[in-house]
XYZ file of C-alpha atoms in Angstrom:
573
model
C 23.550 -39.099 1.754
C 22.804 -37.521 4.543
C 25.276 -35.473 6.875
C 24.637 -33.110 9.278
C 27.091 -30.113 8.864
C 28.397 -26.889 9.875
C 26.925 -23.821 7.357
C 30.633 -23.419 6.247
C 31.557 -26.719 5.507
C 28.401 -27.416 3.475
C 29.123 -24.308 1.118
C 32.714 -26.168 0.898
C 30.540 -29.281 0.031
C 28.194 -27.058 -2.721
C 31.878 -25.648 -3.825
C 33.001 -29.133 -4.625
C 29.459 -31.004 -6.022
C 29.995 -28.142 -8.287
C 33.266 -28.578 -9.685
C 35.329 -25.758 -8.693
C 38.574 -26.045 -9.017
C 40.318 -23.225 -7.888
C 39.568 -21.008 -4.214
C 42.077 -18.847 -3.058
C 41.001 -17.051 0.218
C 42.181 -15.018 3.332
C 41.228 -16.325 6.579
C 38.335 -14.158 8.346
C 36.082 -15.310 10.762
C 33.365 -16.498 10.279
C 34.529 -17.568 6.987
C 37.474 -19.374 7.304
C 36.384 -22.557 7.562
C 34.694 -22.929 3.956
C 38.266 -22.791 2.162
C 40.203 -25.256 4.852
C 36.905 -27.917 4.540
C 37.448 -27.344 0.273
C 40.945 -28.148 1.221
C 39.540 -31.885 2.216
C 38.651 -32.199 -1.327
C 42.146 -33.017 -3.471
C 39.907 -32.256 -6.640
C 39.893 -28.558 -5.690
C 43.180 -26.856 -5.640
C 42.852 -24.595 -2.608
C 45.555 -21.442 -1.169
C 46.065 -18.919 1.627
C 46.706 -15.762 -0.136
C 48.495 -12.299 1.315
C 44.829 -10.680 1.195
C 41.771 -10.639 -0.296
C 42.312 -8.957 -2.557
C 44.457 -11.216 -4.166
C 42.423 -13.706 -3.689
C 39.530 -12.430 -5.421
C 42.063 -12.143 -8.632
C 43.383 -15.074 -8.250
C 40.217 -16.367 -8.552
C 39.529 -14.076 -11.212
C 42.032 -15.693 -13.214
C 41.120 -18.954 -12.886
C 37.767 -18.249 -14.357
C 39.573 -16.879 -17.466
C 41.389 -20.288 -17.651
C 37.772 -21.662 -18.144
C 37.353 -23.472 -14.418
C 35.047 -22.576 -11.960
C 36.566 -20.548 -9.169
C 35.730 -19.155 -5.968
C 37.038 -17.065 -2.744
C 36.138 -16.620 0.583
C 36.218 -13.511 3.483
C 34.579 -11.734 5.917
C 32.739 -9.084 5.512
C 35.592 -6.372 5.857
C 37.699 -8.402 3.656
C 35.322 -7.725 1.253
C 36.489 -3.928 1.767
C 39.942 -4.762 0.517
C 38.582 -7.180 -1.955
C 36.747 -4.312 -3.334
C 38.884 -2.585 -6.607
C 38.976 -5.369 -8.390
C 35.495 -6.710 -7.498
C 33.616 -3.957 -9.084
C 36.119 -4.294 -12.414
C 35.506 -8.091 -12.600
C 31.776 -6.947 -12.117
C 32.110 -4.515 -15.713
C 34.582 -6.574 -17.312
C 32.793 -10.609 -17.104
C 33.965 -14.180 -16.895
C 35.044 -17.244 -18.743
C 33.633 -19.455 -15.809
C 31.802 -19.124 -12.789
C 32.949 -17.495 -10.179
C 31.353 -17.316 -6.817
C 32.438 -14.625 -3.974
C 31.553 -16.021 -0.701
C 31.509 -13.474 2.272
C 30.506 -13.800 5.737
C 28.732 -10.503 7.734
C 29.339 -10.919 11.602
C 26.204 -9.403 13.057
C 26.981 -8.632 16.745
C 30.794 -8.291 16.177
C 31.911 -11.186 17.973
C 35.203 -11.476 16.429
C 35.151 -8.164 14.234
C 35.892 -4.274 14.727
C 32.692 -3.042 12.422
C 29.033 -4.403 11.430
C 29.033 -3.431 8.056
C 26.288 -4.685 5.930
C 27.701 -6.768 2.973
C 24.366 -6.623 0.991
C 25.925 -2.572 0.276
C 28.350 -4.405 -2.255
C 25.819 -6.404 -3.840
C 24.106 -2.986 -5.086
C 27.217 -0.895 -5.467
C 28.709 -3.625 -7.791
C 25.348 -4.009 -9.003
C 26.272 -7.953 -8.688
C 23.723 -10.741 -7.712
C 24.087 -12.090 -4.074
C 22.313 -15.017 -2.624
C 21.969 -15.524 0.964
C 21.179 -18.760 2.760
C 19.369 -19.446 5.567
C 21.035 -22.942 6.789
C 23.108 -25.375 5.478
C 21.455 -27.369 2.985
C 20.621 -23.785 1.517
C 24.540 -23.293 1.861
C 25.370 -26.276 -0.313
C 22.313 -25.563 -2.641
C 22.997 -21.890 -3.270
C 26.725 -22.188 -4.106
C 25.777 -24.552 -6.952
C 22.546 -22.329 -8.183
C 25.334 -19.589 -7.780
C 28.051 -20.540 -10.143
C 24.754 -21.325 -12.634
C 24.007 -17.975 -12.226
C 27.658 -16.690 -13.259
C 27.347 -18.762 -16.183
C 24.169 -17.483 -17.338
C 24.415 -14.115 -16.554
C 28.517 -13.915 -17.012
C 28.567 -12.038 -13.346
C 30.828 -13.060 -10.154
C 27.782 -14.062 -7.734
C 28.156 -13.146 -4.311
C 27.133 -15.494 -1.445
C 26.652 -14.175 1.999
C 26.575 -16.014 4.868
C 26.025 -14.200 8.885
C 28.031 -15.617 11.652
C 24.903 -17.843 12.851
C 24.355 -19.609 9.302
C 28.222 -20.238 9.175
C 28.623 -21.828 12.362
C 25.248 -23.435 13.136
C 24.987 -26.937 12.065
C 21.927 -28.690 10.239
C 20.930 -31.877 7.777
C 22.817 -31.712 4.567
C 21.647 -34.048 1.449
C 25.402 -34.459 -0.268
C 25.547 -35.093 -4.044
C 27.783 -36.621 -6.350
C 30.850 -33.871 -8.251
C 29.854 -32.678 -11.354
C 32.479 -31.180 -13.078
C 32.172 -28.741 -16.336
C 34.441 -29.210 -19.209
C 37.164 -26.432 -19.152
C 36.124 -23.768 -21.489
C 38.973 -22.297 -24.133
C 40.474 -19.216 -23.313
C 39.862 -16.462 -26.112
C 41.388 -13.533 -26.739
C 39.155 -10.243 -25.911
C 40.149 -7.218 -26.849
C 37.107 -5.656 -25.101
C 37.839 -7.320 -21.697
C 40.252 -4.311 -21.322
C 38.896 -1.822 -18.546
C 39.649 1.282 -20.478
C 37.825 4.315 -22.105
C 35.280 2.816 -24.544
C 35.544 -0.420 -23.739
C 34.488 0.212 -20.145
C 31.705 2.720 -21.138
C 30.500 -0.363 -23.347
C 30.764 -2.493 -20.528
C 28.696 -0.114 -18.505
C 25.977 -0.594 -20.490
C 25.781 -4.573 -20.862
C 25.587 -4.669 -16.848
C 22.632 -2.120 -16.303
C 21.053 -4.482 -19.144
C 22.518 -7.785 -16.838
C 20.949 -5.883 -13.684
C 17.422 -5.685 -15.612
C 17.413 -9.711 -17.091
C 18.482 -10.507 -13.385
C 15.333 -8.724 -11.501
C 13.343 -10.972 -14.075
C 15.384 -13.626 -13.104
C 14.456 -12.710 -9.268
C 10.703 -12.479 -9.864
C 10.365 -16.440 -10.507
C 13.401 -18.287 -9.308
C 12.926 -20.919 -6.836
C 15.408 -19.254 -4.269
C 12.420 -16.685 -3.406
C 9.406 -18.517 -2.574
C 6.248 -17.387 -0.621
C 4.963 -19.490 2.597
C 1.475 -18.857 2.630
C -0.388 -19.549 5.971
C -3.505 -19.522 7.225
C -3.197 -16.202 9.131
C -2.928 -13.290 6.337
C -3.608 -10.749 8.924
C 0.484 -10.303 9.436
C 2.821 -10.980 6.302
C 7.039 -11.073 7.136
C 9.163 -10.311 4.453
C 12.611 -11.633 5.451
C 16.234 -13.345 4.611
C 18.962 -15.424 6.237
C 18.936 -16.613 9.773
C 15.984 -14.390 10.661
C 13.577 -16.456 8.557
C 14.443 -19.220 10.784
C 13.397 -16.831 13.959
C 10.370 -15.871 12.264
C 9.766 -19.144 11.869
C 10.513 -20.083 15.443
C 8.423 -17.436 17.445
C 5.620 -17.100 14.743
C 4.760 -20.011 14.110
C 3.775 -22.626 10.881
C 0.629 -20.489 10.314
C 2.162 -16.739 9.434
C 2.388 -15.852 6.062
C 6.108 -15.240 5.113
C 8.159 -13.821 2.026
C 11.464 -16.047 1.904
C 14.096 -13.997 -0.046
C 17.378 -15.745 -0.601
C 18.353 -13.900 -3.938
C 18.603 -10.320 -2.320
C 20.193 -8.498 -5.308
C 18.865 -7.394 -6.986
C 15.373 -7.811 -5.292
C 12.300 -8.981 -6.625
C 9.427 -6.162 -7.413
C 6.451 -8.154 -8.630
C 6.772 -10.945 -6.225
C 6.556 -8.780 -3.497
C 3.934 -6.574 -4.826
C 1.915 -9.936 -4.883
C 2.411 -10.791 -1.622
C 1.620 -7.497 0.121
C -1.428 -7.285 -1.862
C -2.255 -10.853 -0.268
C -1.411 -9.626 3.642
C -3.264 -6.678 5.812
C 0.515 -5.631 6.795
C 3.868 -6.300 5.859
C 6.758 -6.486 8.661
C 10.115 -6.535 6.966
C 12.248 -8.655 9.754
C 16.394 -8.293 8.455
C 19.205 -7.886 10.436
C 21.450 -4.571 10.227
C 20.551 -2.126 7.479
C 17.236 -1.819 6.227
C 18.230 -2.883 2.192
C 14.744 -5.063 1.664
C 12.568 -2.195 3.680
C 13.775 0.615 1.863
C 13.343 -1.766 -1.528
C 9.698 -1.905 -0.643
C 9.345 1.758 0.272
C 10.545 2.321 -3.382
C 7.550 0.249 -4.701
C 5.340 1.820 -2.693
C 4.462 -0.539 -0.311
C 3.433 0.725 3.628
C 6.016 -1.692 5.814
C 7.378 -2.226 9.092
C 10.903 -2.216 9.631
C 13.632 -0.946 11.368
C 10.748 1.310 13.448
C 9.795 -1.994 15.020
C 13.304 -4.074 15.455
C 16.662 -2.737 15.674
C 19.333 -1.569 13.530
C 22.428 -2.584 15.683
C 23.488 -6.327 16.499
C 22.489 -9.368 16.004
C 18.778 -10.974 15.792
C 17.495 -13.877 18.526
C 14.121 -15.695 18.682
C 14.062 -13.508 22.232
C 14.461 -9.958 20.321
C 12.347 -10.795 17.967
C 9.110 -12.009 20.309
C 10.239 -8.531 22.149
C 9.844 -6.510 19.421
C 6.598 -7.907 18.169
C 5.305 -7.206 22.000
C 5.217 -11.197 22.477
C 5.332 -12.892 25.858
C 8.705 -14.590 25.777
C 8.490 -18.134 27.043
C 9.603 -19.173 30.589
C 13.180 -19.655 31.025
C 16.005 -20.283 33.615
C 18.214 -17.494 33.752
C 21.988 -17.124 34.619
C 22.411 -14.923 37.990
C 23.942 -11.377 37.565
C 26.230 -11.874 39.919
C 28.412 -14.402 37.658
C 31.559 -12.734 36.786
C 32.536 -11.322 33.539
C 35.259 -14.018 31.686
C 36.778 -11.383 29.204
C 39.137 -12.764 26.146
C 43.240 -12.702 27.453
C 46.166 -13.930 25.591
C 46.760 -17.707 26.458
C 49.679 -18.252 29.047
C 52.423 -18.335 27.683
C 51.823 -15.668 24.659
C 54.680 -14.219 23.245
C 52.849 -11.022 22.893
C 52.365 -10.432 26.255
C 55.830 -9.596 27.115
C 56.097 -6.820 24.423
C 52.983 -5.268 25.785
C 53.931 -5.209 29.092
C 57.552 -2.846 28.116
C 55.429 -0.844 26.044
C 53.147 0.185 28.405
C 55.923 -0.015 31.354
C 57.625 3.071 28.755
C 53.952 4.710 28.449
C 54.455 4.243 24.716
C 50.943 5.278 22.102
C 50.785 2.354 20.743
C 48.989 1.885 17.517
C 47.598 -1.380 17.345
C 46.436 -3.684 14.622
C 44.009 -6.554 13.790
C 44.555 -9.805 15.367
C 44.558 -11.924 18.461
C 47.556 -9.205 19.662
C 44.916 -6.645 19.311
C 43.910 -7.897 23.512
C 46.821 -6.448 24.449
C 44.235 -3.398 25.010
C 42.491 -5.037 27.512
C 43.420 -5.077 31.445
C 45.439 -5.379 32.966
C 48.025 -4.609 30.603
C 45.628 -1.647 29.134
C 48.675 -1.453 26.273
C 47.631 -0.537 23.295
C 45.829 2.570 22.217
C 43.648 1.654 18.430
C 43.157 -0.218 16.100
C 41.842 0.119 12.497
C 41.876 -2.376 10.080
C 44.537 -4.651 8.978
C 48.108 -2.643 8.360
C 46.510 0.703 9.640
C 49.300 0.397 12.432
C 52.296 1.497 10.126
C 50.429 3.636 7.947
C 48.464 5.325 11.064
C 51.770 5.694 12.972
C 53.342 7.499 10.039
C 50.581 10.063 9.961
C 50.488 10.718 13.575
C 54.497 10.963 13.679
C 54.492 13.101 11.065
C 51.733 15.564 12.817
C 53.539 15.396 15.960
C 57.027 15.017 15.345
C 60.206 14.053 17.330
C 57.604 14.589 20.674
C 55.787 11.258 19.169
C 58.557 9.511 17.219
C 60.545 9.104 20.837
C 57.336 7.457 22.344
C 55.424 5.796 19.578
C 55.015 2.598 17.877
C 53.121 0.508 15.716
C 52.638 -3.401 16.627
C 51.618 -5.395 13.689
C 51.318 -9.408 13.850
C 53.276 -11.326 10.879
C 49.912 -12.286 8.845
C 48.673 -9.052 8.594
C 52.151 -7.282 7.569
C 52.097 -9.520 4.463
C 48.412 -8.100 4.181
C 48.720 -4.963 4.096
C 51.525 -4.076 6.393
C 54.405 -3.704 3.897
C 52.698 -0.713 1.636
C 52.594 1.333 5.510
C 55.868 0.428 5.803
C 57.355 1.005 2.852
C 55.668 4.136 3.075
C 57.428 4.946 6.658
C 60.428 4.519 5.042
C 60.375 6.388 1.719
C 59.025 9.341 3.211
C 61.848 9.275 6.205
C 59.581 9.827 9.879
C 61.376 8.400 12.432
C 58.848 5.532 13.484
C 59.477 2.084 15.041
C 56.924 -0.892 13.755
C 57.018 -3.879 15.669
C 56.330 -7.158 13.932
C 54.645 -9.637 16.410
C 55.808 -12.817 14.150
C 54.722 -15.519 16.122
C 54.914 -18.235 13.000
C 50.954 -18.564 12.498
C 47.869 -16.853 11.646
C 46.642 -17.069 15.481
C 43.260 -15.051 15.594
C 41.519 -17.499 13.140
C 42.782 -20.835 14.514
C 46.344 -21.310 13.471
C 46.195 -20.708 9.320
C 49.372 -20.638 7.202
C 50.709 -17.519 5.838
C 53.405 -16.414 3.343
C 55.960 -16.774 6.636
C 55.589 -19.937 7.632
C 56.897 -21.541 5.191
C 54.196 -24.014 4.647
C 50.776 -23.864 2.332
C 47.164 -24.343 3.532
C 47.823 -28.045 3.398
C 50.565 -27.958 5.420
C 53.119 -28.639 2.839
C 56.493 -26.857 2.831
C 55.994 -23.814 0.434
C 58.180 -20.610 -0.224
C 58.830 -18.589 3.309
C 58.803 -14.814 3.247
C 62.462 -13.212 4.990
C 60.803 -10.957 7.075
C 64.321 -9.646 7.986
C 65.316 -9.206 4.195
C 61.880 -7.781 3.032
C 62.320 -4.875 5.762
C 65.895 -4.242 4.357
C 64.612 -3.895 0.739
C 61.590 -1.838 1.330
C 64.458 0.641 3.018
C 64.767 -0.006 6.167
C 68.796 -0.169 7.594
C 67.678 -0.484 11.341
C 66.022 -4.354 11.722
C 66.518 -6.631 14.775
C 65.331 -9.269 16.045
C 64.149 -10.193 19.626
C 62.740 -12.850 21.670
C 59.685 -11.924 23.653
C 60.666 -13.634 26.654
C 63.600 -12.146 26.934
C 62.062 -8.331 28.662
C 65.779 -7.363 29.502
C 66.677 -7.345 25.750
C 62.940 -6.365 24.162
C 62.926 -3.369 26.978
C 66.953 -2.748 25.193
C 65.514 -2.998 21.656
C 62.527 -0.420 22.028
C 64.396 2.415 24.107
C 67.043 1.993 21.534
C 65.271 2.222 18.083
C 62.566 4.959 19.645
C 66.138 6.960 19.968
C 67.450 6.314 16.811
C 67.081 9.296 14.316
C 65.527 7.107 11.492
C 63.322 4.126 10.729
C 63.359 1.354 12.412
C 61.834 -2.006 12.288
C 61.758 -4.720 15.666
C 60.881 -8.177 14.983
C 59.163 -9.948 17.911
C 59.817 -13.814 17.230
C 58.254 -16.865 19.030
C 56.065 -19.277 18.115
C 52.370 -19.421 19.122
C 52.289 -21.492 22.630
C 49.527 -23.027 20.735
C 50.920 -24.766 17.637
C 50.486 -28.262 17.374
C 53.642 -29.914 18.507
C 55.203 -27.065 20.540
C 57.589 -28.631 23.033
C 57.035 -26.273 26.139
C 59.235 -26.151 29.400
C 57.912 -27.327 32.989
C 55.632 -24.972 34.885
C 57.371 -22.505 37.080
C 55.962 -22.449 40.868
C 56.219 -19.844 43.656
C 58.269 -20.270 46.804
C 55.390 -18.492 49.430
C 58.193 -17.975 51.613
C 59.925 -15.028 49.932
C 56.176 -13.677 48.192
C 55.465 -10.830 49.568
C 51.949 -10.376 47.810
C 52.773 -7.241 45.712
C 51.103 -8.699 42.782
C 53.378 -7.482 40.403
C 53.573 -10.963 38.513
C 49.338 -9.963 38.305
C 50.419 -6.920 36.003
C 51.183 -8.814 32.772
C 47.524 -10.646 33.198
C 48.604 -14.158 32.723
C 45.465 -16.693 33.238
C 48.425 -19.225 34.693
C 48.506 -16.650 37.671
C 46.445 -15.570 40.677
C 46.407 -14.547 44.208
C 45.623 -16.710 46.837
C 45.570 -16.240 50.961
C 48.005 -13.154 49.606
C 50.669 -15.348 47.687
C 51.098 -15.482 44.080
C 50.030 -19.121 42.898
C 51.159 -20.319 39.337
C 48.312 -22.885 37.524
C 50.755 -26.039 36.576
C 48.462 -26.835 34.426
C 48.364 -23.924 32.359
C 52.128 -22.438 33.246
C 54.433 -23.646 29.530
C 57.539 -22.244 31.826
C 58.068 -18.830 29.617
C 59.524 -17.303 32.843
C 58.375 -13.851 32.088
C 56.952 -13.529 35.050
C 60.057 -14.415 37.183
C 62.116 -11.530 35.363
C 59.194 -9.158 36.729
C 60.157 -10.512 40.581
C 62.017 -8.403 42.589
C 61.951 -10.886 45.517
C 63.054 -13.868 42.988
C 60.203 -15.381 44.553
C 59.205 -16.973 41.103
């Protein structure tokens, strides 16, 4: 049949016509989608895990068990996903396993632009890349026949535009492998010998797999009439080559881009006057073809920052772009803000109302940097807050400890908060964490997590005591506070940045936007007592805005959190 579907959802369908039966993944846009559309399938047991890098052994284990397996991140998941990944790449399988990641070219949802296809050769592990989403579904299945055959995890890497672009998908029936018997190994222990052994066998793997490269069907050569120009080129861009060049160019399709072909491309330059290399990011395939000794075009003709469009691409080749309409500059900017309502926003606005450094984390919380509450200082990666704020306590001392904290949302400090913590703790600087739990993993669209207290399928499922945990790891100073409340959060941080030890402050409310939240009426403004100081502007509500010098509340976006009538000095709210 024929469905047209979102490049996510179709590797979920390739995932199931395969017959995995295990994924356990860490939501990550632009990849969280493929494990909550496997979670459709009740053939496929599917889970949320702390991190990646659980996930990816998790996974891992399955695959012992004899049943295919797979995971899914983004592409700086794939960071933490990274000790055992290169193990698993020495050490082998019992099934398939298949690593799906997803790059986000341009950053628009990520703080880096790393190039994922750097794993692929580090790990020296194969990784396919599709270029739409029948190649999506297709490439997972050629994927875990790969991991079979060549007893490697295969990597899969999908770009933001191949994720979440849609396109005709032909579905086919499950098949589903027979389980295959666990045996006992004695050599599948990493150690000494056994991992200089191992060594060998994948530098032997790496040489059957270029081979392999030279004549499978997920490389193929386009031929056109013109041979004057010949693109060798991956992913979404082979879709813009094909867009603004035409049905006539000659073009190299790579989809298996580690390891990379040699003869094959040998061939085809020998069959074109020049060769442009058209990639996005790093230069991986162009510096592959410098190596064979082949005179290309790269990264001195399109760039090495951001993401690809037909428009770049007819730039850079010193085409005429085609006519268009186009938007007038003087529409205004519509930056990201926390909803109305946001439980985070009150937090923010005491912590920069103390002029606290605040060392920020990953998550939706992480736009409490932007204006007008200008709030927090960094971010990292996911925990860096406690571990960060440790390090610059501990450079400073009691000068930062007394004006310092970390913010850290509930998903994340199961991540890879606790370790910082724990680490805060056992080595004694006097810093305050707050944990932002707000019930949900909010940045990628309302996930599950280890404190909810439900699973990805939204069944109940053991709950994390956030309160307890802090105890355990050391902590004797814990509290909890409601965001809403600025009186007692304002209380809570002047307190526990005074205290002479650790301290943890738990931020609890639920996301406004939970399914089923029961919210209170919308506040209004009596225009008689507004003065039109816009202090009720400062906390950068989207419910709230000035009008004819009066403070006007939205009723249609106002949920009544009131946070703005404690910041009133004319109880005009």
């Amino acid at each position: 049949m024929k469905e047209l579907m979102l490049g996510n959802k179709a590797v979920a369908r390739g995932l199931y016509e395969a017959g995995c039966k295990v994924i356990s993944s860490y939501p990550g846009t632009p990849s969280t989608e493929i494990t909550e559309e496997a979670a459709a399938y009740n053939e496929i047991y599917c889970e949320w895990a702390p991190n990646e890098k659980v996930a990816l052994e998790v996974a891992h284990g399955a695959t012992l068990g004899g049943v295919r397996a797979a995971c899914a991140m983004k592409h700086v998941g794939l960071n933490v996903a990274a000790d055992p990944l290169f193990t698993i790449s020495y050490q082998g399988l019992n099934a398939g396993l298949v690593v799906c990641v997803a790059d986000d070219p341009g950053m628009h949802s990520s703080q880096n632009e790393q190039d994922s296809r750097h794993y692929a050769i580090a790990a020296k592990l194969p990784m396919l890349e599709p270029s739409d989403s029948e190649e999506s579904r297709v490439f997972v299945k050629k994927a875990f026949e790969m991991s079979e055959k060549f007893n490697t995890p295969v990597l899969l890497k999908m770009v933001t535009r191949v994720a979440h672009s849609q396109s005709i998908v032909d579905t086919e029936e499950r098949v589903e492998p027979d389980r295959v018997p666990y045996v006992k190994d004695p050599a599948k222990v990493m150690m000494t010998l056994n991992s200089r052994n191992a060594h060998i066998r994948v530098e032997e793997r790496t040489k059957a797999l270029i081979e392999y490269a030279e004549s499978t069907e997920l490389n193929r050569v386009e031929m056109g009439e013109d041979t004057s120009v010949g693109i060798i080129t991956d992913s979404t861009s082979y879709q813009y080559a094909r867009e603004v060049l035409g049905d006539k160019v000659s073009i190299l399709k790579l989809g298996m881009i580690n390891p990379l072909p040699e003869k094959l491309i040998k061939d085809f330059a020998q069959k074109v006057d020049k060769v442009i290399v058209l990639e996005e990011l790093d230069p991986i395939i162009e510096n592959h073809c410098k190596q064979l000794g082949i005179k290309v075009a790269g990264k001195d003709t399109f760039p090495i920052c951001g993401e690809f469009s037909q428009n770049l691409v007819r730039k850079c080749l010193g085409m005429k772009e085609p006519e268009h309409i186009t938007i007038e500059e003087n529409v205004p900017a519509r930056p990201p803000v926390m909803c109305a309502g946001c439980p985070h926003r009150g937090i923010f606005y005491i912590l920069k109302k103390k002029k606290c450094m605040v060392y920020g984390d990953i998550g939706c919380y992480t736009l409490g940097a932007v204006a007008p509450l200008n709030a927090m200082d960094l971010n990292v990666c996911m925990g860096a807050s406690c571990s960060g704020l440790h390090g610059f306590n501990k450079a400073i001392g009691e000068e930062a400890e007394s004006n310092s904290v970390g913010v850290i949302g509930d998903s994340t400090f199961i991540h890879s908060g606790m370790t910082g913590i724990t680490d805060i703790s056992y080595n004694m600087s006097n810093s305050t964490v707050i944990i932002l739990d707000n019930s949900i993993t909010g940045m990628t669209g309302h996930q599950q997590n280890p404190t909810t207290g439900k699973n990805l399928r939204g069944e109940p499922a053991g709950k994390v005591d956030l309160e307890a945990l802090c105890r355990a790891l050391g902590f004797n100073r814990v509290r909890v506070v409601d965001p809403y409340d600025l009186k007692a959060v304002e209380e809570a941080v002047t307190e526990e940045l005074a205290a002479k030890e650790p301290s943890i402050i738990i931020s609890r409310r639920p996301c406004v936007m939970i399914k089923g939240t029961v919210h209170k009426p919308p506040i209004s403004v009596d225009e008689s007592k507004c003065v039109g100081c816009k202090q009720c502007m400062s906390i950068g509500c989207p419910a709230i805005a000035v009008k004819d010098k009066k403070a006007h509340i939205d009723p249609t976006l106002c949920i009544g959190c009131k946070v703005c009538s404690q910041m009133c000095k004319f109880e005009a709210i």
